[in-house]
């Protein structure tokens, strides 16, 4: 219903390092803060101090315990926000044109004044990355802090998404993934960056860097054991191991 651009001039997105994310939620708080105080209307909460709190968050962290075939269980923290897909079904399904993808940088946005809150885009997004603001009845999503990244009133170091600026463990990186020479593209190439659920054919711009093997203590001397790396082959047709498990878990959300 709504057209996607055939191509975009840049592919701005996030590279998220699952090896160094410690699940602290600082990025969640800074995202909520920036987008409540500076972009459009506040991201509403319902019953925030009651027994059944809920709210609008554009970035969420899911934490899982993964049990490898051998060795101890591993805790994986998995940050999730819009992946600014190249073939974004959330855009094409939108009946009003409120959802759109920008030609200049590939960022997927919602024009809230044209949104009728039908929820079709949330249904179409395979990643659960859209949030219906229940107070306003309109759809909201990660904007890659479009009001920060080009904002010349901010110091240059602050012209990145709030989550990236805040992350204390440097697990979040921002840049042009359409430029093979950019720092984010180099990082993806060096670390075997992965698409999330590639079988959905959405061509996500955001990439995830897999956890690296951890040192672990045995009875004997410290020994390096490759716990998760064999399960984390980069972009596969039929996800297996950790990614297959993650896909199934995310589908249930
Ligand atoms: S992650 Fe979901 S909301 Fe974001 S562009 Fe892709 S399909 Fe749309
Ligand atoms: S909820 Fe809004 S943005 Fe989503 S499909 Fe409906 S009109 Fe479009
Ligand atoms: S701020 Fe960084 S380390 Fe903390 S949850 Fe977010 S991505 Fe992970």
mmCIF file of C-alpha atoms and ligand atoms in Angstrom:
data_model
loop_
_atom_site.group_PDB
_atom_site.id
_atom_site.type_symbol
_atom_site.label_atom_id
_atom_site.label_comp_id
_atom_site.label_asym_id
_atom_site.label_seq_id
_atom_site.Cartn_x
_atom_site.Cartn_y
_atom_site.Cartn_z
ATOM 1 C CA UNK A 1 0.000 0.000 0.000
ATOM 2 C CA UNK A 2 2.824 2.399 0.856
ATOM 3 C CA UNK A 3 5.825 2.340 -1.483
ATOM 4 C CA UNK A 4 9.389 1.740 -0.363
ATOM 5 C CA UNK A 5 12.219 3.550 -2.139
ATOM 6 C CA UNK A 6 14.028 1.259 -4.623
ATOM 7 C CA UNK A 7 17.301 2.197 -3.004
ATOM 8 C CA UNK A 8 18.565 4.662 -0.405
ATOM 9 C CA UNK A 9 21.579 6.969 -0.561
ATOM 10 C CA UNK A 10 22.899 5.720 2.791
ATOM 11 C CA UNK A 11 21.989 2.879 5.136
ATOM 12 C CA UNK A 12 22.225 4.360 8.606
ATOM 13 C CA UNK A 13 21.900 1.803 11.357
ATOM 14 C CA UNK A 14 23.186 0.237 14.550
ATOM 15 C CA UNK A 15 25.735 -2.496 15.117
ATOM 16 C CA UNK A 16 25.110 -4.156 18.480
ATOM 17 C CA UNK A 17 27.793 -6.239 20.134
ATOM 18 C CA UNK A 18 26.282 -9.208 21.984
ATOM 19 C CA UNK A 19 29.730 -9.941 23.376
ATOM 20 C CA UNK A 20 30.027 -6.756 25.399
ATOM 21 C CA UNK A 21 26.403 -5.896 26.210
ATOM 22 C CA UNK A 22 25.971 -6.411 29.949
ATOM 23 C CA UNK A 23 22.200 -5.879 30.012
ATOM 24 C CA UNK A 24 22.417 -2.743 32.143
ATOM 25 C CA UNK A 25 19.390 -1.060 30.455
ATOM 26 C CA UNK A 26 21.186 2.313 30.315
ATOM 27 C CA UNK A 27 20.329 2.509 26.596
ATOM 28 C CA UNK A 28 16.664 1.799 27.368
ATOM 29 C CA UNK A 29 16.533 4.633 29.893
ATOM 30 C CA UNK A 30 18.383 7.124 27.687
ATOM 31 C CA UNK A 31 16.169 6.226 24.703
ATOM 32 C CA UNK A 32 13.021 6.738 26.719
ATOM 33 C CA UNK A 33 14.374 9.963 28.169
ATOM 34 C CA UNK A 34 15.499 11.517 24.912
ATOM 35 C CA UNK A 35 12.377 10.565 22.980
ATOM 36 C CA UNK A 36 10.078 11.693 25.761
ATOM 37 C CA UNK A 37 11.771 15.016 26.375
ATOM 38 C CA UNK A 38 12.841 15.959 22.889
ATOM 39 C CA UNK A 39 10.930 14.196 20.125
ATOM 40 C CA UNK A 40 7.224 14.624 19.542
ATOM 41 C CA UNK A 41 4.942 13.769 22.442
ATOM 42 C CA UNK A 42 6.019 11.771 25.529
ATOM 43 C CA UNK A 43 6.255 7.985 25.325
ATOM 44 C CA UNK A 44 3.387 7.187 27.652
ATOM 45 C CA UNK A 45 3.300 4.757 30.557
ATOM 46 C CA UNK A 46 0.258 3.052 32.011
ATOM 47 C CA UNK A 47 0.008 2.238 35.707
ATOM 48 C CA UNK A 48 3.754 2.889 36.134
ATOM 49 C CA UNK A 49 3.765 2.470 39.906
ATOM 50 C CA UNK A 50 0.909 -0.038 40.118
ATOM 51 C CA UNK A 51 0.714 -3.804 40.039
ATOM 52 C CA UNK A 52 0.572 -4.102 36.236
ATOM 53 C CA UNK A 53 2.870 -1.438 34.766
ATOM 54 C CA UNK A 54 3.314 -1.101 31.006
ATOM 55 C CA UNK A 55 4.673 1.555 28.734
ATOM 56 C CA UNK A 56 6.031 2.628 25.364
ATOM 57 C CA UNK A 57 9.712 1.794 24.888
ATOM 58 C CA UNK A 58 11.497 2.097 21.541
ATOM 59 C CA UNK A 59 14.409 -0.038 22.712
ATOM 60 C CA UNK A 60 14.147 -3.100 24.936
ATOM 61 C CA UNK A 61 16.653 -5.601 26.344
ATOM 62 C CA UNK A 62 15.776 -9.291 26.550
ATOM 63 C CA UNK A 63 18.032 -11.458 28.694
ATOM 64 C CA UNK A 64 18.280 -15.220 28.164
ATOM 65 C CA UNK A 65 20.192 -18.053 29.722
ATOM 66 C CA UNK A 66 21.685 -20.239 26.992
ATOM 67 C CA UNK A 67 22.838 -23.756 27.814
ATOM 68 C CA UNK A 68 25.551 -24.941 25.382
ATOM 69 C CA UNK A 69 25.992 -28.669 24.737
ATOM 70 C CA UNK A 70 28.999 -28.617 27.023
ATOM 71 C CA UNK A 71 30.205 -26.117 29.567
ATOM 72 C CA UNK A 72 28.323 -23.778 31.839
ATOM 73 C CA UNK A 73 25.205 -21.815 30.944
ATOM 74 C CA UNK A 74 25.752 -18.380 29.432
ATOM 75 C CA UNK A 75 23.660 -15.281 29.973
ATOM 76 C CA UNK A 76 22.981 -13.393 26.743
ATOM 77 C CA UNK A 77 21.576 -9.875 26.774
ATOM 78 C CA UNK A 78 19.790 -9.085 23.570
ATOM 79 C CA UNK A 79 18.959 -5.417 22.803
ATOM 80 C CA UNK A 80 16.099 -5.026 20.337
ATOM 81 C CA UNK A 81 14.795 -2.003 18.488
ATOM 82 C CA UNK A 82 13.763 -1.279 14.900
ATOM 83 C CA UNK A 83 16.314 -2.669 12.435
ATOM 84 C CA UNK A 84 15.433 -0.129 9.688
ATOM 85 C CA UNK A 85 14.934 -2.929 7.171
ATOM 86 C CA UNK A 86 15.533 -2.357 3.465
ATOM 87 C CA UNK A 87 12.433 -4.390 2.576
ATOM 88 C CA UNK A 88 10.350 -3.155 5.485
ATOM 89 C CA UNK A 89 6.937 -4.865 5.580
ATOM 90 C CA UNK A 90 5.804 -2.340 8.194
ATOM 91 C CA UNK A 91 5.963 0.336 5.482
ATOM 92 C CA UNK A 92 4.311 -1.500 2.617
ATOM 93 C CA UNK A 93 1.409 -2.623 4.814
ATOM 94 C CA UNK A 94 0.580 0.901 6.049
ATOM 95 C CA UNK A 95 -2.766 2.052 4.583
ATOM 96 C CA UNK A 96 -2.222 5.793 5.095
ATOM 97 C CA UNK A 97 1.405 6.383 4.130
ATOM 98 C CA UNK A 98 2.212 7.265 7.742
ATOM 99 C CA UNK A 99 5.061 4.736 7.749
ATOM 100 C CA UNK A 100 7.860 5.535 5.354
ATOM 101 C CA UNK A 101 11.528 4.922 4.641
ATOM 102 C CA UNK A 102 13.725 7.911 3.889
ATOM 103 C CA UNK A 103 15.660 7.957 0.611
ATOM 104 C CA UNK A 104 18.525 10.018 2.005
ATOM 105 C CA UNK A 105 19.520 7.768 4.904
ATOM 106 C CA UNK A 106 17.225 4.732 4.951
ATOM 107 C CA UNK A 107 15.693 5.561 8.334
ATOM 108 C CA UNK A 108 12.171 4.154 8.784
ATOM 109 C CA UNK A 109 9.853 6.666 10.437
ATOM 110 C CA UNK A 110 6.192 7.203 11.283
ATOM 111 C CA UNK A 111 4.430 10.467 10.529
ATOM 112 C CA UNK A 112 2.247 10.453 13.612
ATOM 113 C CA UNK A 113 -0.251 12.963 12.226
ATOM 114 C CA UNK A 114 -1.140 10.499 9.415
ATOM 115 C CA UNK A 115 -1.226 7.414 11.673
ATOM 116 C CA UNK A 116 -4.679 6.034 12.459
ATOM 117 C CA UNK A 117 -3.383 3.530 15.016
ATOM 118 C CA UNK A 118 -4.643 0.514 13.071
ATOM 119 C CA UNK A 119 -1.676 -1.573 14.233
ATOM 120 C CA UNK A 120 -1.082 -3.255 10.848
ATOM 121 C CA UNK A 121 2.593 -2.278 10.867
ATOM 122 C CA UNK A 122 3.137 -3.875 14.280
ATOM 123 C CA UNK A 123 1.501 -7.021 12.980
ATOM 124 C CA UNK A 124 3.730 -6.995 9.870
ATOM 125 C CA UNK A 125 7.029 -6.398 11.696
ATOM 126 C CA UNK A 126 8.562 -9.816 12.439
ATOM 127 C CA UNK A 127 10.723 -8.366 15.214
ATOM 128 C CA UNK A 128 8.079 -6.797 17.437
ATOM 129 C CA UNK A 129 9.844 -3.460 17.024
ATOM 130 C CA UNK A 130 6.804 -1.194 16.879
ATOM 131 C CA UNK A 131 5.017 0.229 19.897
ATOM 132 C CA UNK A 132 1.470 1.533 19.953
ATOM 133 C CA UNK A 133 1.382 4.459 22.365
ATOM 134 C CA UNK A 134 -1.804 3.689 24.245
ATOM 135 C CA UNK A 135 -2.266 7.250 25.491
ATOM 136 C CA UNK A 136 -2.099 8.772 22.024
ATOM 137 C CA UNK A 137 -3.338 5.887 19.876
ATOM 138 C CA UNK A 138 -0.485 6.240 17.392
ATOM 139 C CA UNK A 139 2.391 3.982 16.457
ATOM 140 C CA UNK A 140 5.903 4.819 17.606
ATOM 141 C CA UNK A 141 9.276 3.279 16.871
ATOM 142 C CA UNK A 142 13.018 3.874 16.969
ATOM 143 C CA UNK A 143 13.932 6.927 14.868
ATOM 144 C CA UNK A 144 17.694 6.438 15.235
ATOM 145 C CA UNK A 145 17.340 9.747 17.108
ATOM 146 C CA UNK A 146 16.882 11.600 13.842
ATOM 147 C CA UNK A 147 16.583 14.803 15.883
ATOM 148 C CA UNK A 148 20.085 14.277 17.334
ATOM 149 C CA UNK A 149 22.202 12.883 14.526
ATOM 150 C CA UNK A 150 21.895 15.938 12.246
ATOM 151 C CA UNK A 151 21.485 18.491 15.041
ATOM 152 C CA UNK A 152 24.169 21.133 14.647
ATOM 153 C CA UNK A 153 23.220 22.676 17.998
ATOM 154 C CA UNK A 154 24.690 19.621 19.708
ATOM 155 C CA UNK A 155 28.411 19.004 20.182
ATOM 156 C CA UNK A 156 29.646 16.661 17.463
ATOM 157 C CA UNK A 157 30.203 13.762 19.872
ATOM 158 C CA UNK A 158 26.505 13.892 20.804
ATOM 159 C CA UNK A 159 25.283 13.580 17.195
ATOM 160 C CA UNK A 160 24.630 9.858 17.561
ATOM 161 C CA UNK A 161 21.547 8.035 18.866
ATOM 162 C CA UNK A 162 21.047 8.483 22.614
ATOM 163 C CA UNK A 163 21.508 4.737 23.234
ATOM 164 C CA UNK A 164 24.887 4.745 21.480
ATOM 165 C CA UNK A 165 26.067 7.824 23.392
ATOM 166 C CA UNK A 166 25.027 6.255 26.702
ATOM 167 C CA UNK A 167 26.171 2.638 26.489
ATOM 168 C CA UNK A 168 28.887 2.210 29.137
ATOM 169 C CA UNK A 169 30.383 -0.894 27.546
ATOM 170 C CA UNK A 170 30.657 0.414 23.986
ATOM 171 C CA UNK A 171 28.304 -2.307 22.766
ATOM 172 C CA UNK A 172 26.383 -0.002 20.434
ATOM 173 C CA UNK A 173 27.802 1.522 17.251
ATOM 174 C CA UNK A 174 26.176 3.812 14.702
ATOM 175 C CA UNK A 175 27.035 4.591 11.109
ATOM 176 C CA UNK A 176 26.456 4.013 7.411
ATOM 177 C CA UNK A 177 26.241 0.294 6.726
ATOM 178 C CA UNK A 178 25.944 1.035 3.002
ATOM 179 C CA UNK A 179 29.547 2.295 2.976
ATOM 180 C CA UNK A 180 31.954 -0.659 3.072
ATOM 181 C CA UNK A 181 34.702 1.609 4.424
ATOM 182 C CA UNK A 182 32.707 2.927 7.384
ATOM 183 C CA UNK A 183 33.727 1.901 10.889
ATOM 184 C CA UNK A 184 30.496 -0.028 11.393
ATOM 185 C CA UNK A 185 30.914 -1.962 8.127
ATOM 186 C CA UNK A 186 34.504 -2.815 9.063
ATOM 187 C CA UNK A 187 33.319 -4.029 12.456
ATOM 188 C CA UNK A 188 30.684 -6.249 10.827
ATOM 189 C CA UNK A 189 33.279 -7.678 8.423
ATOM 190 C CA UNK A 190 35.852 -8.334 11.177
ATOM 191 C CA UNK A 191 33.459 -9.855 13.699
ATOM 192 C CA UNK A 192 31.090 -11.795 11.417
ATOM 193 C CA UNK A 193 28.087 -9.511 11.946
ATOM 194 C CA UNK A 194 24.725 -11.172 11.506
ATOM 195 C CA UNK A 195 21.255 -10.340 10.274
ATOM 196 C CA UNK A 196 18.441 -11.123 12.681
ATOM 197 C CA UNK A 197 16.034 -13.705 11.233
ATOM 198 C CA UNK A 198 17.328 -13.432 7.631
ATOM 199 C CA UNK A 199 14.695 -15.940 6.496
ATOM 200 C CA UNK A 200 12.120 -13.134 6.861
ATOM 201 C CA UNK A 201 13.648 -11.401 3.785
ATOM 202 C CA UNK A 202 13.333 -7.968 5.386
ATOM 203 C CA UNK A 203 17.057 -7.199 4.842
ATOM 204 C CA UNK A 204 17.668 -5.544 8.213
ATOM 205 C CA UNK A 205 20.219 -2.722 8.158
ATOM 206 C CA UNK A 206 21.128 -3.180 11.838
ATOM 207 C CA UNK A 207 23.586 -5.972 12.518
ATOM 208 C CA UNK A 208 24.473 -8.054 15.584
ATOM 209 C CA UNK A 209 27.995 -9.110 16.521
ATOM 210 C CA UNK A 210 28.022 -12.612 18.069
ATOM 211 C CA UNK A 211 29.386 -13.344 21.533
ATOM 212 C CA UNK A 212 33.054 -14.346 21.486
ATOM 213 C CA UNK A 213 34.347 -17.499 23.173
ATOM 214 C CA UNK A 214 34.889 -16.971 26.886
ATOM 215 C CA UNK A 215 37.746 -18.077 29.092
ATOM 216 C CA UNK A 216 36.526 -20.361 31.828
ATOM 217 C CA UNK A 217 38.010 -21.905 34.928
ATOM 218 C CA UNK A 218 38.205 -25.682 35.201
ATOM 219 C CA UNK A 219 39.775 -27.708 37.925
ATOM 220 C CA UNK A 220 43.043 -27.226 36.121
ATOM 221 C CA UNK A 221 44.628 -24.120 34.633
ATOM 222 C CA UNK A 222 42.567 -21.478 32.840
ATOM 223 C CA UNK A 223 41.564 -22.922 29.488
ATOM 224 C CA UNK A 224 39.946 -21.264 26.505
ATOM 225 C CA UNK A 225 36.794 -23.110 25.466
ATOM 226 C CA UNK A 226 34.865 -22.222 22.344
ATOM 227 C CA UNK A 227 31.348 -22.309 23.778
ATOM 228 C CA UNK A 228 29.090 -20.365 21.467
ATOM 229 C CA UNK A 229 31.099 -19.532 18.378
ATOM 230 C CA UNK A 230 30.355 -22.836 16.548
ATOM 231 C CA UNK A 231 26.645 -22.163 16.990
ATOM 232 C CA UNK A 232 26.819 -18.679 15.587
ATOM 233 C CA UNK A 233 27.599 -19.054 11.917
ATOM 234 C CA UNK A 234 27.048 -15.711 10.147
ATOM 235 C CA UNK A 235 23.820 -15.289 8.150
ATOM 236 C CA UNK A 236 22.460 -18.750 7.389
ATOM 237 C CA UNK A 237 19.442 -19.787 5.341
ATOM 238 C CA UNK A 238 17.969 -21.946 8.095
ATOM 239 C CA UNK A 239 19.092 -20.580 11.467
ATOM 240 C CA UNK A 240 20.455 -23.193 13.819
ATOM 241 C CA UNK A 241 21.959 -23.288 17.292
ATOM 242 C CA UNK A 242 21.731 -20.062 19.246
ATOM 243 C CA UNK A 243 20.161 -18.086 16.394
ATOM 244 C CA UNK A 244 17.544 -20.756 15.730
ATOM 245 C CA UNK A 245 16.685 -20.800 19.397
ATOM 246 C CA UNK A 246 16.607 -16.994 19.487
ATOM 247 C CA UNK A 247 14.326 -16.839 16.433
ATOM 248 C CA UNK A 248 11.865 -19.209 18.052
ATOM 249 C CA UNK A 249 11.942 -17.278 21.311
ATOM 250 C CA UNK A 250 11.415 -13.906 19.617
ATOM 251 C CA UNK A 251 8.516 -15.309 17.595
ATOM 252 C CA UNK A 252 6.731 -15.988 20.871
ATOM 253 C CA UNK A 253 7.053 -12.373 22.117
HETATM 254 S S1 LIG B 1 12.377 -3.873 12.298
HETATM 255 FE FE1 LIG B 1 10.145 -3.951 12.064
HETATM 256 S S2 LIG B 1 9.506 -1.806 12.355
HETATM 257 FE FE2 LIG B 1 11.691 -1.767 11.883
HETATM 258 S S3 LIG B 1 11.842 -1.503 9.638
HETATM 259 FE FE3 LIG B 1 11.968 -3.719 10.090
HETATM 260 S S4 LIG B 1 9.869 -4.431 9.849
HETATM 261 FE FE4 LIG B 1 9.761 -2.188 10.119
HETATM 262 S S1 LIG B 2 -0.699 1.981 12.959
HETATM 263 FE FE1 LIG B 2 -0.253 3.908 11.838
HETATM 264 S S2 LIG B 2 1.787 3.588 10.942
HETATM 265 FE FE2 LIG B 2 0.997 1.545 11.533
HETATM 266 S S3 LIG B 2 0.002 0.749 9.653
HETATM 267 FE FE3 LIG B 2 -1.605 1.782 10.876
HETATM 268 S S4 LIG B 2 -1.636 3.891 10.072
HETATM 269 FE FE4 LIG B 2 0.294 2.986 9.357
HETATM 270 S S1 LIG B 3 23.560 0.338 27.476
HETATM 271 FE FE1 LIG B 3 24.922 -1.027 26.309
HETATM 272 S S2 LIG B 3 25.537 -2.618 27.802
HETATM 273 FE FE2 LIG B 3 23.721 -1.585 28.665
HETATM 274 S S3 LIG B 3 21.960 -2.855 27.930
HETATM 275 FE FE3 LIG B 3 22.255 -1.200 26.430
HETATM 276 S S4 LIG B 3 23.587 -2.107 24.815
HETATM 277 FE FE4 LIG B 3 23.747 -3.408 26.653
#
